[in-house]
Short mmCIF file of C-alpha atoms in Angstrom, two decimals:
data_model
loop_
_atom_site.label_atom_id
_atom_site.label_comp_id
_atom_site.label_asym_id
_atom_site.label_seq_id
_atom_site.Cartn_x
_atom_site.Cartn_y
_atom_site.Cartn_z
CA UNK A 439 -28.45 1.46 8.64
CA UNK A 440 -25.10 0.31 9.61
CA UNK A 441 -23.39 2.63 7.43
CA UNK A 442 -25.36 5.49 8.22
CA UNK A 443 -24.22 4.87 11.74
CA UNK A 444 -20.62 4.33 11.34
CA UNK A 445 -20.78 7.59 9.07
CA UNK A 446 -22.44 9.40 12.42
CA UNK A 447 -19.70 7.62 14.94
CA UNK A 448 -16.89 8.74 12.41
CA UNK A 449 -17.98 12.57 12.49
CA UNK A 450 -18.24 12.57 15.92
CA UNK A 451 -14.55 11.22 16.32
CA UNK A 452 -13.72 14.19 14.04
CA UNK A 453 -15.10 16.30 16.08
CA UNK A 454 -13.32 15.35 18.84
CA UNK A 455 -9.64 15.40 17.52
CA UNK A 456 -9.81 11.30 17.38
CA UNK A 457 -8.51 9.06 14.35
CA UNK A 458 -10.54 9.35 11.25
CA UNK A 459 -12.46 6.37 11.25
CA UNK A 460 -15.18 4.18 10.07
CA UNK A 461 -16.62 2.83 13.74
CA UNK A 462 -18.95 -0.53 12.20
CA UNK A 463 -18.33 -3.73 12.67
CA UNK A 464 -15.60 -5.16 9.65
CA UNK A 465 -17.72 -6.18 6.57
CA UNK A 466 -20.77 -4.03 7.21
CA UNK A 467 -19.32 -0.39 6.56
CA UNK A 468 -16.88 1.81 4.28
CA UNK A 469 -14.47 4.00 5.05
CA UNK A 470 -15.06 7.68 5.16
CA UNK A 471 -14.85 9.62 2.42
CA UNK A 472 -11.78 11.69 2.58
CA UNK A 473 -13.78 14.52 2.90
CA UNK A 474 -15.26 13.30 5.73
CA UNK A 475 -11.78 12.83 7.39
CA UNK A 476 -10.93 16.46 6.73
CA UNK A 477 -8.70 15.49 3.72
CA UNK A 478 -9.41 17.32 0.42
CA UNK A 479 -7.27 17.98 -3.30
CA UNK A 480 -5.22 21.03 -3.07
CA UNK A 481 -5.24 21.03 0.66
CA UNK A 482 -1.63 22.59 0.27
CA UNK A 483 -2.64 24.80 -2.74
CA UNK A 484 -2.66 28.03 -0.28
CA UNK A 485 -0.19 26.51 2.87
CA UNK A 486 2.57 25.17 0.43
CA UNK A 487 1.88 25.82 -3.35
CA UNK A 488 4.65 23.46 -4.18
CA UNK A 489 4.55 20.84 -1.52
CA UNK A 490 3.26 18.34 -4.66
CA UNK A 491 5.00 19.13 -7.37
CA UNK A 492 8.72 18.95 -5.11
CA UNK A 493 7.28 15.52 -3.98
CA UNK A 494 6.73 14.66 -7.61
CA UNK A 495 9.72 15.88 -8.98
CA UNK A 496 11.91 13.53 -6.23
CA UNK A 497 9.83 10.29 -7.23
CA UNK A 498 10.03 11.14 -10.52
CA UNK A 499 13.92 11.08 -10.61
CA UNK A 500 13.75 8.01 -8.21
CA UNK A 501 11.78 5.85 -9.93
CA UNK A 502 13.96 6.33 -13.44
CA UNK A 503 16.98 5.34 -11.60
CA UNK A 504 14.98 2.37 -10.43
CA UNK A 505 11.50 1.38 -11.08
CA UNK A 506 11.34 -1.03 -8.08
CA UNK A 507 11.60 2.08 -5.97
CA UNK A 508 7.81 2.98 -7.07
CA UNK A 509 6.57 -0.25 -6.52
CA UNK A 510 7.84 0.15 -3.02
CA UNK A 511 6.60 3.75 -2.50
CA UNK A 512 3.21 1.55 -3.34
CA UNK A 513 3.41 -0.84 -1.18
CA UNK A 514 4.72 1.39 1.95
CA UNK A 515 1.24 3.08 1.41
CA UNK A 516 -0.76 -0.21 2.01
CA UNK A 517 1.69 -0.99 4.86
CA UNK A 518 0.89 2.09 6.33
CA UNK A 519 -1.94 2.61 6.29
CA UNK A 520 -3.37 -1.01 7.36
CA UNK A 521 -1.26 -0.31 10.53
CA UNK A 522 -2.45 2.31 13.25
CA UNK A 523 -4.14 3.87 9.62
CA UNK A 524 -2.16 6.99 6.96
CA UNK A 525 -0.13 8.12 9.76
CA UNK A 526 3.19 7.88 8.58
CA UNK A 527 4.18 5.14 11.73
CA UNK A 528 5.99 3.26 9.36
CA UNK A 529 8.75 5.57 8.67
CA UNK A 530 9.61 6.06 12.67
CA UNK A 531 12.97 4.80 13.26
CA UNK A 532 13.65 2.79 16.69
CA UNK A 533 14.88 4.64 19.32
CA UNK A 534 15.22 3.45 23.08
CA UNK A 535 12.42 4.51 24.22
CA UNK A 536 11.02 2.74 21.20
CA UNK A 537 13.20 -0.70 19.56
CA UNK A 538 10.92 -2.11 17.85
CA UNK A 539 8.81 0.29 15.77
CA UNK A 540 6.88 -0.88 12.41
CA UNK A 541 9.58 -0.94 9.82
CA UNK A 542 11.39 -3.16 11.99
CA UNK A 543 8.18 -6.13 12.29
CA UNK A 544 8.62 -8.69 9.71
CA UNK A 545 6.34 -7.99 7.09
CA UNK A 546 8.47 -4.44 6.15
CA UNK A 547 12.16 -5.76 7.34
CA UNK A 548 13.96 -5.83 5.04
CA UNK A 549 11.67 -6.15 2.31
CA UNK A 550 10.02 -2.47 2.25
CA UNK A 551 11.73 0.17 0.92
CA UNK A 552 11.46 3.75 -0.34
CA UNK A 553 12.20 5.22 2.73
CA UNK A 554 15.24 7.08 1.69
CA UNK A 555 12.80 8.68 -1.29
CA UNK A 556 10.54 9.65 1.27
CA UNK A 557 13.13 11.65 3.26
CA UNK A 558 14.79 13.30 0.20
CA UNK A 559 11.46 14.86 -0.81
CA UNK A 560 10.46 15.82 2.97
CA UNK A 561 13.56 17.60 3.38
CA UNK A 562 12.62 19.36 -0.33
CA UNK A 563 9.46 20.23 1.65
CA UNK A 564 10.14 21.23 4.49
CA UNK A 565 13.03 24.01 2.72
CA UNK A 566 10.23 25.44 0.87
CA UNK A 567 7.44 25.32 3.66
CA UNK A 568 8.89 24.81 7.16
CA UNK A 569 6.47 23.01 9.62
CA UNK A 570 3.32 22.58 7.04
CA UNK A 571 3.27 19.40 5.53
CA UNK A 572 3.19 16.12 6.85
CA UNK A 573 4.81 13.15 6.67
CA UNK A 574 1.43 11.07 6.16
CA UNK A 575 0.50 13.21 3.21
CA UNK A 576 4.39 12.70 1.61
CA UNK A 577 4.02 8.98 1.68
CA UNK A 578 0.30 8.87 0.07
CA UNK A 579 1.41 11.05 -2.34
CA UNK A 580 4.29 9.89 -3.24
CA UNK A 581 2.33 6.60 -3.63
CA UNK A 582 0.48 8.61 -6.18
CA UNK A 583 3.39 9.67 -7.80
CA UNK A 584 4.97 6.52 -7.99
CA UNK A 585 1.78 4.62 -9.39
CA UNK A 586 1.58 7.54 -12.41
CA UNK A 587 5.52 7.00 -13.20
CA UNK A 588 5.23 3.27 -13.12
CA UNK A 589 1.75 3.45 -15.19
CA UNK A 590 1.85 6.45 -17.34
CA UNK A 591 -1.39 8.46 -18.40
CA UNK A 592 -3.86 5.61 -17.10
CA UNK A 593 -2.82 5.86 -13.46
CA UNK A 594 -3.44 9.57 -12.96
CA UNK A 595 -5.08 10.91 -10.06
CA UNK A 596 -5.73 13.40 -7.75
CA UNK A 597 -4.94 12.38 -3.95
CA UNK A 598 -6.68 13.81 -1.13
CA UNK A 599 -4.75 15.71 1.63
CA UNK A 600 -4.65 17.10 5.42
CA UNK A 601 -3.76 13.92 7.28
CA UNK A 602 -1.06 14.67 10.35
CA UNK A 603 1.33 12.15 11.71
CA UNK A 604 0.96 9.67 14.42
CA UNK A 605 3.24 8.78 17.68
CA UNK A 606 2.46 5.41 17.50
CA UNK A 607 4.35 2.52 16.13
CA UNK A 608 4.69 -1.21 16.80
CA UNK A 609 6.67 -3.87 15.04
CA UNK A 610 4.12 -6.16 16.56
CA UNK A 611 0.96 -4.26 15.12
CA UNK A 612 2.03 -5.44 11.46
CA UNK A 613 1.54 -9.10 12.14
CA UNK A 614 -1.52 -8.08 13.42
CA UNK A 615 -3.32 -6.06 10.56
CA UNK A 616 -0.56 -6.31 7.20
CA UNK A 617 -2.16 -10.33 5.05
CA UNK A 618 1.00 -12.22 4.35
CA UNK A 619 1.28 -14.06 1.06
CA UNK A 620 0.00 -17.34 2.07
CA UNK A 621 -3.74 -16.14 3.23
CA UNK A 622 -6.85 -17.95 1.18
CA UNK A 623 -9.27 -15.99 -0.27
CA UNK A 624 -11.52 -15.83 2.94
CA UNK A 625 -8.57 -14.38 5.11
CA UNK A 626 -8.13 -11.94 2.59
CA UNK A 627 -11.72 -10.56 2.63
CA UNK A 628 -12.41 -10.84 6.52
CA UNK A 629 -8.57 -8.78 6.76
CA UNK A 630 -9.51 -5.91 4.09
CA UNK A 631 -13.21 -5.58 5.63
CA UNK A 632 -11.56 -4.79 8.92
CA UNK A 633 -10.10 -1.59 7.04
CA UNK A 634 -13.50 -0.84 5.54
CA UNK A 635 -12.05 -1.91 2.34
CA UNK A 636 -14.74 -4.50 0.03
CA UNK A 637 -13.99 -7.60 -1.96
CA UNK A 638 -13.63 -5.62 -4.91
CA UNK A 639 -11.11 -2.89 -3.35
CA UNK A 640 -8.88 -6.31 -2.48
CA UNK A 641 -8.69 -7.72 -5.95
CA UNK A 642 -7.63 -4.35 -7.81
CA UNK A 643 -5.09 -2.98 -4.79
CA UNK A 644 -3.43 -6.74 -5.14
CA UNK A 645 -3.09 -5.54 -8.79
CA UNK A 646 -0.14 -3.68 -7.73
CA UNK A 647 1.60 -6.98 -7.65
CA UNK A 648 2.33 -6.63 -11.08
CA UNK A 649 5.68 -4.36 -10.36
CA UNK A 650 8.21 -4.93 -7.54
CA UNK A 651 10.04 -7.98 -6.79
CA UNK A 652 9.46 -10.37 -4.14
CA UNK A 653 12.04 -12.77 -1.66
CA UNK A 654 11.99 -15.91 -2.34
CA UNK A 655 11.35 -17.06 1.31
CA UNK A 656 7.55 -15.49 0.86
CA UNK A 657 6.15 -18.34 -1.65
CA UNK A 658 8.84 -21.16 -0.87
CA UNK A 659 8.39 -23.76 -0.37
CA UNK A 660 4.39 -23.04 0.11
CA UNK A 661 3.94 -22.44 -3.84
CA UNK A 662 6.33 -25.07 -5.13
CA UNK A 663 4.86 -27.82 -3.22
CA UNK A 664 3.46 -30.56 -5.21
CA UNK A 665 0.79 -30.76 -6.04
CA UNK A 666 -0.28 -27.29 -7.07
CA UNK A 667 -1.97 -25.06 -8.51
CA UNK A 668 1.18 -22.92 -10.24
CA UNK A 669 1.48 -23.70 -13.72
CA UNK A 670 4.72 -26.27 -14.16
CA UNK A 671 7.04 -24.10 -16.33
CA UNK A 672 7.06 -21.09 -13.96
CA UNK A 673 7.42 -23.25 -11.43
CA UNK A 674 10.38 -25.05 -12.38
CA UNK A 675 11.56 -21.32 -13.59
CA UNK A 676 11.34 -20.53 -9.75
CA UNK A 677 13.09 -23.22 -8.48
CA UNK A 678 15.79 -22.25 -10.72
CA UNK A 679 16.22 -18.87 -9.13
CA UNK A 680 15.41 -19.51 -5.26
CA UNK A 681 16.86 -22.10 -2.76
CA UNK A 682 14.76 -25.27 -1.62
CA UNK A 683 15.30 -23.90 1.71
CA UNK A 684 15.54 -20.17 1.65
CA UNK A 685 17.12 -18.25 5.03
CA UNK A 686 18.21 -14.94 6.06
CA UNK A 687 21.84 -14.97 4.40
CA UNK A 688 19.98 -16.90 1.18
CA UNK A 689 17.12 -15.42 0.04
CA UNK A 690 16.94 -13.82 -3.36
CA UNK A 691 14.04 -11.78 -4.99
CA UNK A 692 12.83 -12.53 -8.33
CA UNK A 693 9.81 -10.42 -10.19
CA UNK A 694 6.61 -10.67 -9.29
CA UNK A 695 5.46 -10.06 -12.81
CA UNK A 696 7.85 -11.71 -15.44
CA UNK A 697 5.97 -9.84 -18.57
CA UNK A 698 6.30 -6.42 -17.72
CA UNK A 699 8.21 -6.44 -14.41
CA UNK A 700 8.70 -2.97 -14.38
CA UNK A 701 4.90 -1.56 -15.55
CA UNK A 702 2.00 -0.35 -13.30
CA UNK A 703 -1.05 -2.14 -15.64
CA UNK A 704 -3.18 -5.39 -15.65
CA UNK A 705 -0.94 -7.90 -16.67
CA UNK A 706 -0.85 -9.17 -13.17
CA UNK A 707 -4.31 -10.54 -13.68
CA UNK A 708 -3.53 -12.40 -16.78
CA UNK A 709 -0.68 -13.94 -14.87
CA UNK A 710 -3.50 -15.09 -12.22
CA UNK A 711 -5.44 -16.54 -15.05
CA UNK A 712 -2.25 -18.27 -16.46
CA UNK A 713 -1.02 -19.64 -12.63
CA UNK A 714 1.85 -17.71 -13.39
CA UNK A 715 1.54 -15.63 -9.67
CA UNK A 716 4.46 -16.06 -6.71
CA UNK A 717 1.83 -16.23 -3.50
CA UNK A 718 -1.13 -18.11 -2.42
CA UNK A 719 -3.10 -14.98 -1.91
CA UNK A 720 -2.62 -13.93 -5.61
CA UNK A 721 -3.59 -17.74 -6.89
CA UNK A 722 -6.76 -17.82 -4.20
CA UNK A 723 -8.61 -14.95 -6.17
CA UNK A 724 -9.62 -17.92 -8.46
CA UNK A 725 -10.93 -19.15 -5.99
CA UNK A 726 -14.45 -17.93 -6.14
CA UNK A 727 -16.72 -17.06 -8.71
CA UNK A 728 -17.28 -13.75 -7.39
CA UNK A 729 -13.54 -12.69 -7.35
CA UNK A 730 -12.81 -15.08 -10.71
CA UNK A 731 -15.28 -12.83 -12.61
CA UNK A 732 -13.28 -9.41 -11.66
CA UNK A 733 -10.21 -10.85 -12.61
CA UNK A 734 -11.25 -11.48 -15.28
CA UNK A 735 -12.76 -8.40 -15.91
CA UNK A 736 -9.81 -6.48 -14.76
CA UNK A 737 -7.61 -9.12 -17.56
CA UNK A 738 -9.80 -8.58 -20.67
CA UNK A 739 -11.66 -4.59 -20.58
CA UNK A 740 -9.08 -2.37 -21.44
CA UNK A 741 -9.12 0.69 -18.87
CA UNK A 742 -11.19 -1.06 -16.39
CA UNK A 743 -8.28 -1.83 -14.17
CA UNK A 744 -6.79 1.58 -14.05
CA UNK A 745 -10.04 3.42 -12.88
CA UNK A 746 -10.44 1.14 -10.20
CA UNK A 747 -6.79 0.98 -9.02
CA UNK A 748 -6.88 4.63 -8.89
CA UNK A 749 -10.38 5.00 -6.82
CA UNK A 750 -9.35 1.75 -4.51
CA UNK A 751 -6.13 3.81 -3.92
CA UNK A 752 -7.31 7.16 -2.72
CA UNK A 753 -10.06 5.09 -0.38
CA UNK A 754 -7.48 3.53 1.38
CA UNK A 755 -5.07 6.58 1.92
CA UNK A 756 -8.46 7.64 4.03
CA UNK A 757 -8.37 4.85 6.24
CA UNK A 758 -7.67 5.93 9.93
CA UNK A 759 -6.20 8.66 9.11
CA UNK A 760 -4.72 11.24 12.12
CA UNK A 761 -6.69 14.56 12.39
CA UNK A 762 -7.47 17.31 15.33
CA UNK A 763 -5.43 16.69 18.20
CA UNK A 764 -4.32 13.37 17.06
CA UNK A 765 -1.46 13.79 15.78
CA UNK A 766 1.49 15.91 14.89
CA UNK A 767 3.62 17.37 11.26
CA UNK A 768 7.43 15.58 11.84
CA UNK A 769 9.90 17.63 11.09
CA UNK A 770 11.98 14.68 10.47
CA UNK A 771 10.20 11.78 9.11
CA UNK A 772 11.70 8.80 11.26
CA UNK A 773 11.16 10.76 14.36
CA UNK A 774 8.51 12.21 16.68
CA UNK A 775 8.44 16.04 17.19
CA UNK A 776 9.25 15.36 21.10
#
């Protein structure tokens, strides 16, 4: 019954030119379907043929000059869209009016990037189709993009389109809605669930933990306390690459996957099998049998990973997204239209 509601509230909200979005309360609904939100494949197929194939083409070449660029096309998705939903918010840049928009909030600065990727293939965009395609849309599918360059054959999909941009953006908001590294399992759940996103959905998007790198200040010294859970020799491999005490003019990255640091696949769940993982949230999936079983699952059936990584990802591109009257196409990226 609950869903059936939430579905109801969320077409009436389309209607009305609000925020695409699931109206239950966290843990008792889904997000809409992106068809629901107005979002559909080939949206651009008639406004701007090329729109995907220029965004394509720009990630492409970005991620073979540096693979950690994908994972953080990736990961600027999730940080997107968890915050004021796929709206783009995180690419505003401050201004006076606004000093402290999302990138700036701690859980993107200075750890996220991409951003310059993401301007490259707007400006691409907008040469070929002035005015048509939005900034929201360039980031999920360059997302897409990035996943299929980092993962080859197994991590191709089609991504939904038609979101617009949103005026709204908070450095504050990301503490708010973004998990950091050292939530347990039951933070994790309750935090997805207030997205619409399911247990399931949070054990295969953390699978894209297995590219990217990672500061040493987000599992130190909380992972390389004694006693713990973190198997000894990639412990003591840690502490010989990060400070006891890391700080702002001290804080290197190391790989979050040592086995195939620079590969969009499952080996991240073997690592959380072997307690070879950098943060608490990654080691806490072990935590239950529930989420034990799909990592393990995700570890051992060959494919099984990749089709859910791919559905997980195109359900949370739909999550709050901007439709109607809500929002706006940037012409520039990192600012609003007015």
């Amino acid at each position: 019954m609950a869903s059936k509601v939430a579905a109801l509230l969320s077409c009436a909200f389309l209607l009305l030119g609000a925020s695409c979005q699931a109206a239950a309360a966290p843990g008792y609904y889904s997000p809409p379907s992106p068809a629901s939100c107005g979002l559909k494949v080939g949206y651009y197929h008639h406004k701007c043929p090329p729109a995907e194939a220029i965004v394509k083409s720009v990630v492409g070449a970005a991620v073979r000059q540096n693979p950690g660029v994908g994972a953080g096309l990736i990961r600027m998705l999730f940080h997107d869209c968890f915050v004021e939903g796929c709206d783009a918010s995180v690419l505003l840049d401050p201004t006076p009016a606004n000093p402290q928009p999302e990138k700036l909030g701690p859980p993107n600065n200075p750890s996220l990037r991409g951003f310059e990727v993401i301007d490259v293939a707007k400006a691409a965009v907008e040469r070929a189709c002035p005015g048509v395609v939005s900034c929201a849309d360039i980031v999920a599918f360059a997302a897409r993009d990035a996943s299929f360059f980092l993962g080859g054959r197994g991590v191709d999909f089609d991504m939904p389109a038609g979101r617009l941009d949103g005026r709204v953006s908070n450095a504050s908001r990301t503490l708010d809605f973004l998990p950091p590294p050292t939530f347990n399992l039951s933070e994790l759940v309750k935090n997805f669930a207030a997205k619409g996103l399911g247990v399931e959905d949070m054990v295969v998007l953390s699978g894209a933990h297995t590219v990217g790198q990672s500061h040493c200040s987000s599992f130190v010294p909380d992972r390389l306390a004694v006693p713990s859970d973190i198997s000894p020799s990639f412990a003591a491999s840690l502490r010989g690459q990060c400070p006891a005490s890391p700080s702002s003019s001290n804080d290197p990255t190391v790989v979050q996957d040592v086995v195939t640091p620079d590969k969009l696949d499952n080996q991240y769940y073997k690592n959380v099998l072997a307690h070879r993982v950098l943060f608490t949230s990654d080691a806490s999936l072990l935590t239950s049998p529930a989420t034990a079983k799909l990592v393990s699952d995700n570890a051992n059936i060959p494919g099984w990973w990749e089709d859910r990584f791919k559905a997980a990802m195109v359900k949370m591109a739909s999550v709050e997204v901007k439709t109607g009257n809500s929002g706006e196409i940037r012409r520039n990226c990192r600012v609003l239209n007015n």
